[in-house]
Coordinates of C-alpha atoms in Angstrom, one line a residue:
Chain A
X1 CA 95.5 109.0 80.7
X2 CA 94.0 105.7 79.8
X3 CA 90.7 104.5 80.9
X4 CA 90.7 102.2 83.9
X5 CA 88.6 99.2 84.6
X6 CA 86.0 100.1 87.1
X7 CA 85.9 96.8 89.0
X8 CA 89.6 96.8 89.9
X9 CA 89.2 99.5 92.6
X10 CA 86.4 97.4 94.1
X11 CA 88.8 94.5 94.5
X12 CA 91.4 96.8 96.0
X13 CA 88.8 98.1 98.5
X14 CA 87.9 94.6 99.4
X15 CA 91.6 93.8 99.9
X16 CA 91.9 97.0 102.1
X17 CA 89.0 95.9 104.2
X18 CA 90.6 92.6 104.8
X19 CA 94.0 93.9 105.7
X20 CA 93.0 97.4 107.1
X21 CA 92.1 96.7 110.8
X22 CA 95.4 94.9 111.4
X23 CA 97.3 97.9 110.1
X24 CA 95.4 100.5 112.1
X25 CA 96.4 99.1 115.5
X26 CA 100.1 99.7 115.9
X27 CA 102.8 101.6 114.0
X28 CA 103.5 99.5 110.9
X29 CA 105.2 100.5 107.7
X30 CA 103.9 98.6 104.7
X31 CA 106.6 98.1 102.1
X32 CA 106.1 96.5 98.7
X33 CA 108.8 94.8 96.6
X34 CA 109.7 91.8 94.6
X35 CA 109.5 88.3 96.0
X36 CA 112.0 85.6 96.0
X37 CA 115.7 86.2 96.8
X38 CA 115.2 90.0 97.1
X39 CA 112.4 89.5 99.7
X40 CA 114.5 87.1 101.7
X41 CA 117.5 89.4 101.8
X42 CA 115.4 92.4 102.6
X43 CA 113.6 90.6 105.5
X44 CA 116.9 89.5 107.0
X45 CA 118.8 92.7 106.7
X46 CA 116.9 95.9 106.2
X47 CA 113.6 95.2 108.0
X48 CA 115.1 94.4 111.5
X49 CA 117.4 97.4 111.1
X50 CA 114.5 99.7 110.4
X51 CA 112.6 98.4 113.4
X52 CA 115.6 99.0 115.6
X53 CA 116.1 102.5 114.3
X54 CA 112.4 103.6 114.6
X55 CA 110.5 101.3 116.8
X56 CA 108.0 100.7 114.0
X57 CA 107.3 97.2 112.8
X58 CA 107.1 96.4 109.1
X59 CA 105.0 94.5 106.7
X60 CA 106.7 93.4 103.5
X61 CA 104.4 92.6 100.6
X62 CA 105.7 90.7 97.6
X63 CA 104.0 92.6 94.8
X64 CA 103.1 91.9 91.2
X65 CA 105.7 92.1 88.5
X66 CA 104.4 95.5 87.5
X67 CA 103.9 97.3 90.7
X68 CA 102.3 100.3 89.0
X69 CA 99.3 98.2 88.2
X70 CA 98.7 97.8 91.9
X71 CA 99.4 101.5 92.7
X72 CA 97.0 102.6 90.0
X73 CA 94.3 100.4 91.4
X74 CA 94.8 101.6 94.9
X75 CA 94.8 105.2 93.9
X76 CA 91.6 104.7 92.0
X77 CA 90.0 103.1 95.0
X78 CA 91.3 105.9 97.3
X79 CA 93.0 103.5 99.6
X80 CA 96.7 103.5 99.3
X81 CA 98.1 100.5 101.2
X82 CA 101.8 100.9 100.6
X83 CA 104.0 103.4 102.4
X84 CA 107.1 102.7 100.3
X85 CA 108.0 100.4 97.5
X86 CA 110.6 99.2 95.1
X87 CA 110.3 100.8 91.8
X88 CA 112.0 98.9 89.0
X89 CA 113.9 100.7 86.2
X90 CA 111.1 100.4 83.7
X91 CA 108.3 101.1 86.2
X92 CA 109.9 104.5 87.2
X93 CA 109.0 106.5 84.1
X94 CA 105.5 105.0 84.1
X95 CA 105.0 106.0 87.7
X96 CA 106.3 109.5 87.1
X97 CA 104.3 110.1 83.9
X98 CA 101.1 109.0 85.5
X99 CA 101.6 110.9 88.7
X100 CA 101.6 107.7 90.8
X101 CA 104.7 108.7 92.9
X102 CA 105.2 111.3 95.7
X103 CA 108.4 113.4 95.4
X104 CA 111.2 112.6 97.7
X105 CA 112.0 115.3 100.3
X106 CA 115.8 115.3 100.2
X107 CA 115.9 118.0 103.0
X108 CA 114.3 115.4 105.2
X109 CA 116.1 112.3 103.9
X110 CA 119.6 113.6 103.6
X111 CA 120.1 117.0 105.2
X112 CA 123.9 116.7 105.1
X113 CA 124.0 115.8 101.4
X114 CA 126.0 112.6 101.7
X115 CA 124.2 110.8 98.8
X116 CA 125.9 111.2 95.4
X117 CA 123.9 112.9 92.7
X118 CA 123.7 109.7 90.8
X119 CA 121.5 108.2 93.5
X120 CA 119.0 111.0 93.7
X121 CA 115.9 111.2 91.5
X122 CA 113.0 113.4 92.0
X123 CA 110.6 110.5 92.8
X124 CA 113.0 107.8 94.0
X125 CA 116.4 107.0 95.5
X126 CA 118.5 104.3 93.8
X127 CA 118.1 101.1 95.8
X128 CA 119.9 98.8 93.5
X129 CA 122.0 98.8 90.3
X130 CA 121.7 95.8 88.0
X131 CA 122.7 94.9 84.5
X132 CA 121.3 93.0 81.5
X133 CA 124.4 91.2 80.4
X134 CA 125.4 88.4 78.1
X135 CA 126.2 85.1 80.0
X136 CA 128.0 82.4 78.2
X137 CA 128.6 78.7 79.1
X138 CA 132.4 78.3 78.9
X139 CA 131.9 74.5 78.4
X140 CA 130.1 75.1 75.2
X141 CA 132.3 77.8 73.6
X142 CA 135.0 76.7 71.2
X143 CA 138.2 75.6 73.0
X144 CA 140.0 78.4 74.7
X145 CA 137.7 81.1 73.3
X146 CA 134.9 83.2 74.7
X147 CA 132.7 86.0 73.5
X148 CA 134.1 89.5 74.2
X149 CA 131.7 91.8 72.4
X150 CA 128.2 91.8 70.8
X151 CA 129.9 91.3 67.5
X152 CA 131.0 87.9 68.8
X153 CA 127.4 87.1 69.7
X154 CA 126.5 87.8 66.1
X155 CA 129.4 85.7 64.8
X156 CA 127.8 82.3 64.4
X157 CA 130.7 80.8 62.6
X158 CA 133.3 81.3 65.4
X159 CA 130.7 80.7 68.1
X160 CA 128.1 78.2 66.8
X161 CA 125.2 77.0 68.9
X162 CA 121.8 78.2 70.0
X163 CA 121.4 81.6 71.7
X164 CA 118.7 83.5 73.4
X165 CA 117.6 87.1 73.9
X166 CA 114.8 88.6 75.8
X167 CA 111.5 88.7 74.0
X168 CA 111.2 92.5 74.1
X169 CA 112.8 95.3 72.1
X170 CA 114.3 97.1 75.1
X171 CA 117.9 96.1 75.7
X172 CA 117.8 93.9 72.6
X173 CA 117.8 96.5 69.9
X174 CA 120.7 98.2 71.7
X175 CA 122.8 95.1 71.6
X176 CA 122.1 94.7 67.9
X177 CA 123.3 98.3 67.2
X178 CA 126.4 97.7 69.3
X179 CA 127.1 94.7 67.2
X180 CA 126.7 96.8 64.2
X181 CA 129.3 99.2 65.3
X182 CA 127.2 102.0 66.9
X183 CA 129.0 103.8 69.8
X184 CA 127.5 103.4 73.2
X185 CA 126.7 107.1 73.7
X186 CA 124.9 107.3 70.4
X187 CA 122.6 104.3 70.9
X188 CA 119.4 106.2 71.7
X189 CA 120.0 108.9 69.1
X190 CA 120.2 106.2 66.5
X191 CA 117.2 104.2 67.9
X192 CA 115.1 107.3 67.9
X193 CA 115.2 107.5 64.1
X194 CA 113.4 105.3 61.6
X195 CA 116.6 104.5 59.8
X196 CA 118.2 103.5 63.2
X197 CA 115.3 101.2 63.9
X198 CA 115.6 99.6 60.5
X199 CA 119.3 99.1 61.1
X200 CA 118.7 97.4 64.4
X201 CA 116.1 95.0 63.0
X202 CA 118.3 94.3 59.9
X203 CA 121.0 93.3 62.3
X204 CA 118.7 91.1 64.2
X205 CA 117.7 89.4 61.0
X206 CA 121.2 88.1 60.7
X207 CA 120.9 85.9 63.9
X208 CA 117.1 85.2 63.8
X209 CA 117.7 81.6 62.9
X210 CA 120.2 81.0 65.7
X211 CA 117.7 82.0 68.4
X212 CA 115.4 79.1 69.0
X213 CA 113.8 80.7 72.0
X214 CA 113.2 84.2 73.3
X215 CA 113.0 84.3 77.0
X216 CA 110.3 86.2 78.9
X217 CA 111.4 86.0 82.6
X218 CA 114.8 86.1 84.3
X219 CA 114.2 82.6 85.7
X220 CA 113.6 81.3 82.2
X221 CA 116.8 82.6 80.9
X222 CA 118.7 80.9 83.7
X223 CA 116.8 77.7 83.1
X224 CA 117.6 77.8 79.3
X225 CA 121.4 78.1 80.1
X226 CA 121.4 75.5 82.8
X227 CA 119.4 73.0 80.6
X228 CA 121.8 73.6 77.8
X229 CA 118.9 74.7 75.6
X230 CA 121.1 77.7 74.7
X231 CA 124.8 78.3 75.1
X232 CA 124.6 82.1 75.2
X233 CA 121.9 84.3 76.6
X234 CA 121.3 87.7 78.1
X235 CA 120.2 87.6 81.7
X236 CA 120.4 89.8 84.8
X237 CA 123.9 89.8 86.4
X238 CA 122.5 88.6 89.8
X239 CA 121.3 85.4 88.2
X240 CA 124.7 84.1 87.1
X241 CA 125.6 83.0 90.7
X242 CA 122.8 80.4 90.6
X243 CA 124.4 78.8 87.6
X244 CA 127.9 78.9 89.0
X245 CA 126.7 77.4 92.3
X246 CA 125.2 74.4 90.5
X247 CA 128.5 73.8 88.9
X248 CA 128.0 75.3 85.5
X249 CA 130.9 77.3 84.2
X250 CA 129.0 80.4 83.3
X251 CA 130.6 83.8 82.8
X252 CA 129.4 87.3 82.4
X253 CA 130.4 89.5 79.5
X254 CA 130.2 93.0 80.9
X255 CA 131.2 94.7 77.7
X256 CA 128.2 96.3 76.1
X257 CA 125.9 95.3 79.0
X258 CA 122.9 97.5 79.9
X259 CA 123.2 99.2 83.3
X260 CA 119.9 99.8 85.1
X261 CA 119.0 101.4 88.4
X262 CA 115.9 100.6 90.4
X263 CA 114.6 102.8 93.1
X264 CA 112.8 102.9 96.4
X265 CA 110.0 105.3 96.1
X266 CA 106.8 106.5 97.9
X267 CA 103.4 106.2 96.3
X268 CA 101.1 109.1 96.1
X269 CA 98.8 109.3 99.2
X270 CA 101.0 107.0 101.2
X271 CA 99.7 106.9 104.8
X272 CA 103.1 107.4 106.4
X273 CA 105.0 109.8 104.1
X274 CA 107.6 110.9 106.7
X275 CA 108.3 107.5 108.1
X276 CA 108.7 106.2 104.6
X277 CA 111.8 108.5 104.4
X278 CA 113.2 106.7 107.4
X279 CA 112.8 103.5 105.5
X280 CA 114.5 104.9 102.4
X281 CA 117.4 106.0 104.7
X282 CA 117.8 102.5 106.0
X283 CA 117.5 101.0 102.6
X284 CA 119.8 103.3 100.6
X285 CA 122.2 105.1 103.0
X286 CA 123.6 102.4 105.3
X287 CA 126.8 100.9 103.9
X288 CA 127.0 98.4 106.8
X289 CA 123.6 96.9 105.8
X290 CA 124.2 97.2 102.1
X291 CA 127.5 95.3 102.5
X292 CA 125.5 92.4 103.9
X293 CA 122.9 92.7 101.2
X294 CA 125.3 92.5 98.3
X295 CA 126.7 89.2 99.7
X296 CA 123.3 87.8 98.9
X297 CA 122.6 89.7 95.7
X298 CA 125.1 91.6 93.6
X299 CA 122.7 94.6 93.2
X300 CA 124.5 97.5 95.0
X301 CA 123.3 101.0 95.6
X302 CA 125.1 104.3 96.3
X303 CA 125.3 104.0 100.1
X304 CA 128.4 106.2 100.8
X305 CA 131.5 104.1 101.4
X306 CA 130.0 100.8 100.3
X307 CA 132.9 99.7 98.1
X308 CA 135.3 100.3 101.1
X309 CA 133.7 97.3 102.8
X310 CA 134.4 94.9 99.9
X311 CA 137.3 92.8 98.8
X312 CA 138.6 93.4 95.3
X313 CA 137.1 90.0 94.2
X314 CA 133.7 90.9 95.6
X315 CA 133.8 94.4 94.1
X316 CA 134.6 93.0 90.6
X317 CA 131.2 91.2 90.6
X318 CA 129.3 94.4 91.0
X319 CA 127.7 96.1 88.0
X320 CA 128.8 99.5 89.4
X321 CA 132.4 98.4 89.8
X322 CA 134.4 101.0 87.8
X323 CA 135.7 98.6 85.1
X324 CA 132.3 97.0 84.7
X325 CA 130.4 100.3 84.7
X326 CA 132.7 101.7 82.1
X327 CA 132.2 98.8 79.8
X328 CA 128.4 99.1 79.8
X329 CA 125.9 101.7 78.6
X330 CA 123.2 103.2 80.8
X331 CA 119.8 102.0 79.7
X332 CA 117.5 104.9 78.9
X333 CA 114.2 104.0 80.5
X334 CA 112.6 107.3 79.5
X335 CA 113.3 106.6 75.9
X336 CA 111.6 103.2 76.2
X337 CA 108.6 104.5 78.2
X338 CA 107.9 107.0 75.4
X339 CA 108.5 104.6 72.5
X340 CA 107.7 101.1 73.7
X341 CA 104.2 100.8 72.2
X342 CA 105.2 101.6 68.7
X343 CA 108.5 99.6 68.8
X344 CA 106.9 96.6 70.5
X345 CA 104.4 96.2 67.7
X346 CA 107.1 96.2 65.2
X347 CA 109.1 93.8 67.2
X348 CA 106.2 91.4 67.6
X349 CA 105.6 91.6 63.8
X350 CA 109.3 90.9 63.2
X351 CA 109.1 87.8 65.4
X352 CA 106.1 86.5 63.5
X353 CA 107.6 86.5 60.1
Chain B
X1 CA 53.9 77.6 91.3
X2 CA 56.2 74.7 91.6
X3 CA 58.1 75.8 88.6
X4 CA 58.5 79.3 89.9
X5 CA 60.0 78.2 93.2
X6 CA 62.4 76.0 91.5
X7 CA 63.9 79.1 89.8
X8 CA 65.4 80.1 93.2
X9 CA 67.8 77.2 92.8
X10 CA 69.5 79.2 90.1
X11 CA 69.9 82.3 92.2
X12 CA 73.4 81.7 93.6
X13 CA 74.7 80.8 90.2
X14 CA 72.9 83.7 88.6
X15 CA 74.4 86.2 91.2
X16 CA 77.8 84.7 90.7
X17 CA 77.5 85.1 86.9
X18 CA 76.2 88.6 87.1
X19 CA 78.9 89.8 89.5
X20 CA 81.9 88.1 88.0
X21 CA 81.1 87.5 84.3
X22 CA 78.4 89.8 83.1
X23 CA 79.4 93.0 84.8
X24 CA 83.1 92.7 84.0
X25 CA 82.2 91.9 80.4
X26 CA 80.2 95.1 80.1
X27 CA 83.0 96.9 81.9
X28 CA 85.4 95.5 79.3
X29 CA 83.2 96.6 76.5
X30 CA 83.0 100.1 78.0
X31 CA 86.7 100.3 78.6
X32 CA 87.4 99.4 74.9
X33 CA 85.2 102.2 73.5
X34 CA 85.6 105.0 76.1
X35 CA 89.0 106.5 76.6
X36 CA 87.7 108.6 78.3
X37 CA 85.3 109.9 75.6
X38 CA 83.7 107.6 73.0
X39 CA 86.3 106.4 70.5
X40 CA 86.9 103.6 68.1
X41 CA 90.7 104.2 67.8
X42 CA 91.6 101.1 69.7
X43 CA 89.7 98.9 67.3
X44 CA 91.1 100.8 64.4
X45 CA 94.6 100.2 65.6
X46 CA 93.8 96.5 66.0
X47 CA 92.7 96.3 62.4
X48 CA 95.3 98.5 60.9
X49 CA 98.4 97.0 62.5
X50 CA 98.8 93.6 60.8
X51 CA 100.3 91.9 63.8
X52 CA 97.1 91.7 65.8
X53 CA 95.0 90.3 62.9
X54 CA 97.8 87.8 62.2
X55 CA 98.1 86.6 65.8
X56 CA 94.3 86.3 66.0
X57 CA 94.3 84.1 62.9
X58 CA 97.2 82.0 64.3
X59 CA 95.3 81.6 67.6
X60 CA 92.2 80.4 65.7
X61 CA 94.3 78.0 63.6
X62 CA 96.2 76.5 66.6
X63 CA 92.9 76.1 68.6
X64 CA 91.2 74.4 65.7
X65 CA 94.0 72.0 65.1
X66 CA 94.1 71.1 68.8
X67 CA 90.3 70.7 69.0
X68 CA 90.3 68.4 65.9
X69 CA 93.2 66.3 67.1
X70 CA 91.6 65.9 70.5
X71 CA 88.4 64.8 68.8
X72 CA 90.2 62.3 66.5
X73 CA 92.2 60.8 69.4
X74 CA 89.6 61.2 72.1
X75 CA 86.6 59.8 70.4
X76 CA 87.8 56.2 70.0
X77 CA 89.2 56.3 73.6
X78 CA 85.8 57.4 74.9
X79 CA 84.1 54.7 72.9
X80 CA 86.5 52.1 74.1
X81 CA 85.8 53.0 77.7
X82 CA 82.1 53.1 77.1
X83 CA 82.1 49.5 75.8
X84 CA 83.9 48.1 78.8
X85 CA 82.2 46.5 81.8
X86 CA 81.0 49.1 84.3
X87 CA 83.7 48.5 86.9
X88 CA 86.5 48.8 84.5
X89 CA 84.9 52.0 83.1
X90 CA 85.3 53.7 86.5
X91 CA 89.0 52.6 86.7
X92 CA 89.7 53.8 83.2
X93 CA 88.0 57.2 83.8
X94 CA 90.1 57.6 86.9
X95 CA 93.3 57.1 84.9
X96 CA 92.1 59.7 82.3
X97 CA 91.4 62.2 85.1
X98 CA 94.8 61.9 86.9
X99 CA 96.7 64.3 84.7
X100 CA 94.0 67.0 85.3
X101 CA 95.0 67.0 89.0
X102 CA 98.3 68.6 88.0
X103 CA 98.5 72.2 87.1
X104 CA 98.9 73.2 83.5
X105 CA 102.2 74.9 84.4
X106 CA 103.7 71.6 85.7
X107 CA 102.5 69.7 82.7
X108 CA 104.0 72.3 80.5
X109 CA 107.3 72.1 82.3
X110 CA 107.3 68.4 82.0
X111 CA 107.5 68.7 78.3
X112 CA 110.7 70.8 78.6
X113 CA 112.3 67.9 80.5
X114 CA 111.2 65.4 77.9
X115 CA 111.8 67.3 74.7
X116 CA 114.8 69.5 75.5
X117 CA 118.1 69.4 73.7
X118 CA 119.5 67.5 76.7
X119 CA 116.2 66.0 77.5
X120 CA 115.0 62.4 77.7
X121 CA 114.1 61.8 74.0
X122 CA 117.3 63.5 72.6
X123 CA 119.5 61.6 75.1
X124 CA 117.8 58.3 74.1
X125 CA 118.1 59.0 70.4
X126 CA 121.7 60.0 70.6
X127 CA 122.4 57.1 72.9
X128 CA 120.9 54.6 70.4
X129 CA 122.7 56.3 67.5
X130 CA 119.5 57.4 65.9
X131 CA 120.6 61.0 65.8
X132 CA 124.0 62.6 65.5
X133 CA 123.2 65.6 67.5
X134 CA 120.3 67.0 69.5
X135 CA 117.1 67.6 67.5
X136 CA 115.4 70.8 68.1
X137 CA 111.9 69.9 69.3
X138 CA 111.2 72.5 71.9
X139 CA 110.2 76.0 70.8
X140 CA 108.4 74.8 67.8
X141 CA 104.7 75.0 66.8
X142 CA 104.5 71.2 66.9
X143 CA 105.5 71.1 70.5
X144 CA 102.9 73.7 71.5
X145 CA 100.2 71.7 69.7
X146 CA 101.4 68.4 71.3
X147 CA 101.4 69.9 74.8
X148 CA 98.0 71.6 74.3
X149 CA 96.5 68.3 73.0
X150 CA 97.9 66.5 76.1
X151 CA 96.4 69.1 78.4
X152 CA 93.0 69.2 76.7
X153 CA 92.5 65.6 75.8
X154 CA 90.9 64.5 79.1
X155 CA 88.3 67.1 78.7
X156 CA 87.4 65.9 75.2
X157 CA 87.3 62.2 76.3
X158 CA 85.1 62.9 79.3
X159 CA 82.7 65.0 77.3
X160 CA 82.4 62.3 74.6
X161 CA 82.1 59.6 77.2
X162 CA 79.3 61.2 79.1
X163 CA 77.4 61.6 75.8
X164 CA 78.0 58.0 74.9
X165 CA 76.7 56.7 78.3
X166 CA 73.3 57.9 77.1
X167 CA 73.3 55.5 74.2
X168 CA 71.4 52.3 74.6
X169 CA 73.8 49.7 73.4
X170 CA 70.9 47.4 72.6
X171 CA 70.3 49.6 69.6
X172 CA 73.6 48.5 68.2
X173 CA 72.6 44.9 68.7
X174 CA 69.2 45.5 67.2
X175 CA 70.9 47.0 64.1
X176 CA 73.1 43.9 63.8
X177 CA 70.1 41.6 64.2
X178 CA 68.4 43.5 61.4
X179 CA 71.3 42.9 59.1
X180 CA 73.6 45.9 59.5
X181 CA 77.3 45.2 59.3
X182 CA 79.5 46.3 62.3
X183 CA 80.6 49.3 60.3
X184 CA 77.1 50.3 59.5
X185 CA 75.8 49.8 63.0
X186 CA 78.6 52.1 64.1
X187 CA 78.1 54.9 61.5
X188 CA 74.3 54.7 61.4
X189 CA 73.6 54.2 65.1
X190 CA 76.5 54.9 67.4
X191 CA 78.0 57.9 65.6
X192 CA 74.7 59.9 65.2
X193 CA 73.8 59.3 68.8
X194 CA 77.2 60.4 70.2
X195 CA 77.6 63.2 67.7
X196 CA 76.2 66.0 69.8
X197 CA 78.4 65.3 72.8
X198 CA 81.5 65.0 70.6
X199 CA 80.9 68.3 68.9
X200 CA 80.3 69.9 72.3
X201 CA 83.7 68.5 73.4
X202 CA 85.3 69.9 70.3
X203 CA 83.8 73.3 71.0
X204 CA 84.9 73.3 74.6
X205 CA 88.4 72.4 73.7
X206 CA 88.5 75.0 71.0
X207 CA 87.1 77.6 73.3
X208 CA 89.6 76.9 76.1
X209 CA 92.5 76.8 73.6
X210 CA 91.7 80.3 72.4
X211 CA 92.7 81.7 75.7
X212 CA 95.9 79.6 76.2
X213 CA 98.8 81.6 77.6
X214 CA 101.4 79.7 79.6
X215 CA 102.0 76.9 77.1
X216 CA 102.8 78.9 74.0
X217 CA 104.8 81.3 76.2
X218 CA 107.0 78.5 77.6
X219 CA 107.1 76.0 74.8
X220 CA 106.7 78.1 71.7
X221 CA 109.2 79.7 69.4
X222 CA 109.0 83.2 68.2
X223 CA 106.1 82.6 65.8
X224 CA 103.9 80.8 68.4
X225 CA 102.4 83.9 69.9
X226 CA 98.8 83.6 70.9
X227 CA 96.4 86.5 71.4
X228 CA 96.5 86.1 75.3
X229 CA 100.2 86.8 75.2
X230 CA 99.5 90.1 73.4
X231 CA 96.8 91.0 75.9
X232 CA 99.2 90.4 78.8
X233 CA 101.8 92.8 77.3
X234 CA 99.2 95.6 77.0
X235 CA 98.0 95.1 80.6
X236 CA 101.6 95.2 81.8
X237 CA 102.0 98.5 80.1
X238 CA 98.7 99.9 81.6
X239 CA 97.1 100.1 78.2
X240 CA 93.7 99.0 79.7
X241 CA 91.6 100.3 76.8
X242 CA 93.6 98.6 74.1
X243 CA 93.8 95.4 76.1
X244 CA 90.0 95.5 76.5
X245 CA 89.6 96.0 72.8
X246 CA 91.7 92.9 72.0
X247 CA 89.7 91.0 74.7
X248 CA 86.4 92.0 73.1
X249 CA 87.6 90.9 69.6
X250 CA 88.8 87.6 71.1
X251 CA 85.4 87.1 72.7
X252 CA 83.4 87.9 69.5
X253 CA 85.7 85.8 67.4
X254 CA 85.4 82.8 69.8
X255 CA 81.6 83.1 69.8
X256 CA 81.5 83.4 66.0
X257 CA 83.8 80.4 65.6
X258 CA 81.6 78.3 68.0
X259 CA 78.5 79.1 66.0
X260 CA 80.3 78.3 62.8
X261 CA 81.7 75.1 64.2
X262 CA 78.2 74.0 65.3
X263 CA 76.7 74.9 62.0
X264 CA 79.3 73.4 59.7
X265 CA 79.7 70.4 62.0
X266 CA 76.1 69.5 61.7
X267 CA 76.1 70.1 58.0
X268 CA 79.2 68.2 57.3
X269 CA 78.1 65.4 59.5
X270 CA 74.8 65.0 57.7
X271 CA 76.3 65.1 54.3
X272 CA 79.0 62.6 55.3
X273 CA 76.7 60.0 56.8
X274 CA 73.7 60.8 54.7
X275 CA 71.5 60.7 57.8
X276 CA 68.9 63.0 59.2
X277 CA 66.5 63.0 56.3

């Protein structure tokens, strides 16, 4: 356990005092999640359905990019404000390791066992699947050609032009290894060794000069592609719609993408533990609601029967669509939670020289 | 008696400082050396892993360059304003202040529009036939420095200017009457009298640059990391103690650099102008 700053809890208590009385009066479930498009869609679709099903009203809080920072602060202050929250792929192992999350009671949530095993984790239920994929601008690729593998991304002769990758080693080193011919199911075994790391960085060396900018947020990656700063970049699969809507011929390369799952979980000491399960049920087990949600954002979950509600064309845009899922590898968040400190230092050092 | 009661005027500021600067600073120091028992491992890691020392050095270098450019560009501007009639001075200062009403983020984004591959300058150059293809200007150290100078320049100009308003311009005339050339009146009278304010401006710009975060993150290439960017990463990964240790080193380094700047500044200035004896 790391040492925590003492003043942060004080700030959280102050926050609690400000928001507390309003919460105490009627039955309100406080849910934290990301802002922006995710918030809009959640407010339109899931929150009203939850109120209809339970009679409880809801309060949706757009949280910081790393929600575990907030949870840690609230736990420290002894005042947990959230009943349920989105837990991103990378936040999940952090939350589990630090004991920030309460276990899911599957007997309460899903007594009939309709959720597939893939959706069920000890401390969270899969709320959304998303991918880190390569997106290319077809108006910038050589006539009649497009990238079909990570080897193509590394092939600066056939595909000249500036590229971008995320400024972090997660889901960047994997792509380098794929380009170097490592098989998908061996990625993390290779990355776990010193030689494997050397190999990934050596591969990155080859395209270092073709990457003028390393993006740090999803919004930035889209902006780089849309401004023509780069012709090829990794980004999240849900972002590509924005490009297409603004008339830019952008296309996803599913081959070799990283498939992630994010969760809905319950923080430790949540004030309404049982009602939070009702929320999880609405958020993850209702195909009728989820079908509406994926029209906004192609981030599907494992609600039973979801794909039956979609047209073939719609389904083909989903990261969990069979052909797409088969082409990708499943990102190993536990590996990164355990190794990020060490590898990030090396990555930063690599960037500097 | 009168003096004592005046001290109460400082009470609100002192409370504010104690609660939001002094206490958190001590908390930061404690966080960096207790984890949870006393340990120096975080500082050890800082020193042993080359990347942190290197980024510190890069941060100091960029901040120094920005501060010096701001001084070289800002000083003549401040002097120009100070030598105008009073009414025009107000109007000119107003113009200098306008950019400061916009957030740093917006000013940083504006540079993306201007300097991008398909941005204003590249479009213009290609349109005029001055360049065959887009020139890479974004995501270079030069762009980071240019943008930081643009953001910091008003601060330097205002600080220089406020020091210059203290100068009795009759002294310059007196020097000329007594036979000094224009250049001599400037270097022997005007410069020494405005020196302190200028150095203060330089120090303020340097200090603020040391903590820059958004601008290098959005406009810099892979090598333009600054120390604030590394701190952010550690906080995101809940490494409070290590983040605190980097913060402490940044604080100590900044204070040390300020003392050094003050000392060398005064020394170099005296040598240069041969005054003060």
